Amino acid sequence: EAKSAGRDMVRFFSKETDQRVLSRQLMEVQLRQALSAGEFSLHFQPRLHARTRQVVGAEALLRWNNAELGYVPPGVFIPLAEEAGFIHAIGDWVLRQACTTWVALEKQGVCRGLTLSVNLSVAQLANPALVDELSQVLHETGLPPEQLELELTESHLMDNPDTAQEQLAALKELGVSIAIDDFGTGYSSLAYLKRFPVDRLKVDQSFVMGMMDDSADAAIVSAVIGLGHTLALGVVAEGVESLGAAQALTALGCDELQGYCFSRPLPLEEFRHYMQHVSPVVERRRRR
Ligand code: C2E
Ligand code: MG
Ligand code: MG
Ligand code: MG
């Protein structure tokens, strides 16, 4: 049932405008009750140190499964949640759920002090209460702030750079770190990049996925790594799909790697298994 509904969704997106409007309304109705219906979950995608290939952290990625709509990707429902004003409740749930899960995994010896990355939407950053809310979540869950990294997309930061700068500074004071996501797709002024209190750049996956066949993509990746290091920022590549790309990125001096080549985003139980069995094996093999 859900499967055929999922197929209908695909048709909604690719067909006429009135159908798209219809699906949008249906989706908004479903999205309104998704939190209380317990339809959200988090997947975790490992991030690895480029040279040692050891896991250094994971990114929490939101998943929505709805009985009528099937699986709806975050790239589709997050913008809708922003427009409909649901993003605050959803974003709050993500933060709380991600931190709670990470602390539980830590207690089971799975996370070994590694970093948890959580995506924040621009609407959350614009919320003046964000800093207090995050501080509350950290306090309640007991997650050490040094173990939390917030990811904000570049294009969103540049919508309102002065507000963003102030909010980022206040977040940094809590002790968390900040990464700029999808870097290279927006229009960062280098002056702002210097002023923003950020710790890390995530090279957008479109360049990473293209770098083995397209010399312009390869040049952009190389330039972003150079820029990041010049500004004393860590650089992460996302969308690393092949071992060839992983090797090329490592040779370019990229610090960390994330992508299907190592692991897809995993549901909690599979992530736990990966951390306990797969990743230590990879590490042992490499140490020999
Ligand atoms: P993002 O933060 O840039 O996340 C990376 C996306 O790339 C994820 O898609 C991930 O599944 C995918 N990915 C990772 N490795 C590879 C790879 O090797 N190849 C390919 N083709 N894709 C890869 P996903 O999970 O569909 O998320 C899409 C976007 O939705 C995220 O982009 C992020 O902007 C947003 N998002 C996801 N979860 C949340 C959330 O909890 N809150 C907010 N505000 N946004 C979220
Ligand atoms: Mg991200
Ligand atoms: Mg990204
Ligand atoms: Mg993205």
PDB file of N, CA and C in Angstrom, residues 95 98-104 106 114-116 118 134 137-149 176:
ATOM      1  N   LEU A  95      17.264  17.802  17.149  1.00  0.00           N
ATOM      2  CA  LEU A  95      18.368  18.090  18.075  1.00  0.00           C
ATOM      3  C   LEU A  95      18.289  17.203  19.319  1.00  0.00           C
ATOM      4  N   ALA A  98      18.762  13.434  18.395  1.00  0.00           N
ATOM      5  CA  ALA A  98      20.141  13.139  18.002  1.00  0.00           C
ATOM      6  C   ALA A  98      21.047  13.129  19.228  1.00  0.00           C
ATOM      7  N   CYS A  99      20.913  14.138  20.087  1.00  0.00           N
ATOM      8  CA  CYS A  99      21.772  14.231  21.277  1.00  0.00           C
ATOM      9  C   CYS A  99      21.475  13.082  22.239  1.00  0.00           C
ATOM     10  N   THR A 100      20.193  12.775  22.444  1.00  0.00           N
ATOM     11  CA  THR A 100      19.818  11.676  23.339  1.00  0.00           C
ATOM     12  C   THR A 100      20.405  10.357  22.843  1.00  0.00           C
ATOM     13  N   THR A 101      20.266  10.121  21.549  1.00  0.00           N
ATOM     14  CA  THR A 101      20.782   8.882  20.952  1.00  0.00           C
ATOM     15  C   THR A 101      22.295   8.795  21.107  1.00  0.00           C
ATOM     16  N   TRP A 102      22.972   9.927  20.881  1.00  0.00           N
ATOM     17  CA  TRP A 102      24.439   9.932  20.936  1.00  0.00           C
ATOM     18  C   TRP A 102      24.934   9.628  22.354  1.00  0.00           C
ATOM     19  N   VAL A 103      24.251  10.205  23.335  1.00  0.00           N
ATOM     20  CA  VAL A 103      24.641   9.948  24.724  1.00  0.00           C
ATOM     21  C   VAL A 103      24.411   8.472  25.071  1.00  0.00           C
ATOM     22  N   ALA A 104      23.298   7.914  24.583  1.00  0.00           N
ATOM     23  CA  ALA A 104      23.015   6.498  24.836  1.00  0.00           C
ATOM     24  C   ALA A 104      24.085   5.616  24.189  1.00  0.00           C
ATOM     25  N   GLU A 106      27.109   6.488  23.500  1.00  0.00           N
ATOM     26  CA  GLU A 106      28.344   6.745  24.250  1.00  0.00           C
ATOM     27  C   GLU A 106      28.395   5.846  25.488  1.00  0.00           C
ATOM     28  N   LEU A 114      33.298  10.564  19.891  1.00  0.00           N
ATOM     29  CA  LEU A 114      33.285  11.111  18.533  1.00  0.00           C
ATOM     30  C   LEU A 114      32.234  12.222  18.390  1.00  0.00           C
ATOM     31  N   THR A 115      32.320  12.917  17.261  1.00  0.00           N
ATOM     32  CA  THR A 115      31.461  14.078  17.030  1.00  0.00           C
ATOM     33  C   THR A 115      30.147  13.715  16.343  1.00  0.00           C
ATOM     34  N   LEU A 116      29.084  14.310  16.825  1.00  0.00           N
ATOM     35  CA  LEU A 116      27.770  14.196  16.202  1.00  0.00           C
ATOM     36  C   LEU A 116      27.496  15.479  15.417  1.00  0.00           C
ATOM     37  N   VAL A 118      24.719  17.728  13.300  1.00  0.00           N
ATOM     38  CA  VAL A 118      23.280  17.914  13.106  1.00  0.00           C
ATOM     39  C   VAL A 118      23.063  19.093  12.161  1.00  0.00           C
ATOM     40  N   LEU A 134      19.117  25.225  22.528  1.00  0.00           N
ATOM     41  CA  LEU A 134      20.222  24.282  22.384  1.00  0.00           C
ATOM     42  C   LEU A 134      20.918  24.053  23.715  1.00  0.00           C
ATOM     43  N   VAL A 137      18.893  21.646  25.618  1.00  0.00           N
ATOM     44  CA  VAL A 137      19.038  20.270  25.109  1.00  0.00           C
ATOM     45  C   VAL A 137      20.355  19.653  25.584  1.00  0.00           C
ATOM     46  N   LEU A 138      21.423  20.434  25.518  1.00  0.00           N
ATOM     47  CA  LEU A 138      22.733  19.931  25.959  1.00  0.00           C
ATOM     48  C   LEU A 138      22.691  19.592  27.445  1.00  0.00           C
ATOM     49  N   HIS A 139      22.061  20.481  28.205  1.00  0.00           N
ATOM     50  CA  HIS A 139      21.960  20.281  29.645  1.00  0.00           C
ATOM     51  C   HIS A 139      21.153  19.028  29.970  1.00  0.00           C
ATOM     52  N   GLU A 140      19.971  18.920  29.322  1.00  0.00           N
ATOM     53  CA  GLU A 140      19.069  17.807  29.619  1.00  0.00           C
ATOM     54  C   GLU A 140      19.611  16.454  29.184  1.00  0.00           C
ATOM     55  N   THR A 141      20.280  16.438  28.026  1.00  0.00           N
ATOM     56  CA  THR A 141      20.777  15.154  27.519  1.00  0.00           C
ATOM     57  C   THR A 141      22.139  14.805  28.102  1.00  0.00           C
ATOM     58  N   GLY A 142      22.885  15.833  28.539  1.00  0.00           N
ATOM     59  CA  GLY A 142      24.219  15.588  29.070  1.00  0.00           C
ATOM     60  C   GLY A 142      25.276  15.408  27.993  1.00  0.00           C
ATOM     61  N   LEU A 143      24.961  15.755  26.735  1.00  0.00           N
ATOM     62  CA  LEU A 143      25.972  15.663  25.678  1.00  0.00           C
ATOM     63  C   LEU A 143      27.000  16.785  25.858  1.00  0.00           C
ATOM     64  N   PRO A 144      28.293  16.463  25.935  1.00  0.00           N
ATOM     65  CA  PRO A 144      29.294  17.524  26.030  1.00  0.00           C
ATOM     66  C   PRO A 144      29.281  18.361  24.751  1.00  0.00           C
ATOM     67  N   PRO A 145      29.212  19.703  24.857  1.00  0.00           N
ATOM     68  CA  PRO A 145      29.104  20.553  23.669  1.00  0.00           C
ATOM     69  C   PRO A 145      30.224  20.312  22.654  1.00  0.00           C
ATOM     70  N   GLU A 146      31.399  19.922  23.132  1.00  0.00           N
ATOM     71  CA  GLU A 146      32.527  19.675  22.203  1.00  0.00           C
ATOM     72  C   GLU A 146      32.225  18.518  21.259  1.00  0.00           C
ATOM     73  N   GLN A 147      31.234  17.678  21.630  1.00  0.00           N
ATOM     74  CA  GLN A 147      30.909  16.539  20.773  1.00  0.00           C
ATOM     75  C   GLN A 147      29.834  16.867  19.742  1.00  0.00           C
ATOM     76  N   LEU A 148      29.343  18.110  19.758  1.00  0.00           N
ATOM     77  CA  LEU A 148      28.276  18.472  18.817  1.00  0.00           C
ATOM     78  C   LEU A 148      28.771  19.476  17.783  1.00  0.00           C
ATOM     79  N   GLU A 149      28.452  19.173  16.529  1.00  0.00           N
ATOM     80  CA  GLU A 149      28.750  20.117  15.448  1.00  0.00           C
ATOM     81  C   GLU A 149      27.455  20.442  14.718  1.00  0.00           C
ATOM     82  N   VAL A 176      29.929  24.394  21.092  1.00  0.00           N
ATOM     83  CA  VAL A 176      29.727  23.510  19.944  1.00  0.00           C
ATOM     84  C   VAL A 176      30.575  24.015  18.769  1.00  0.00           C
TER      85      VAL A 176
END
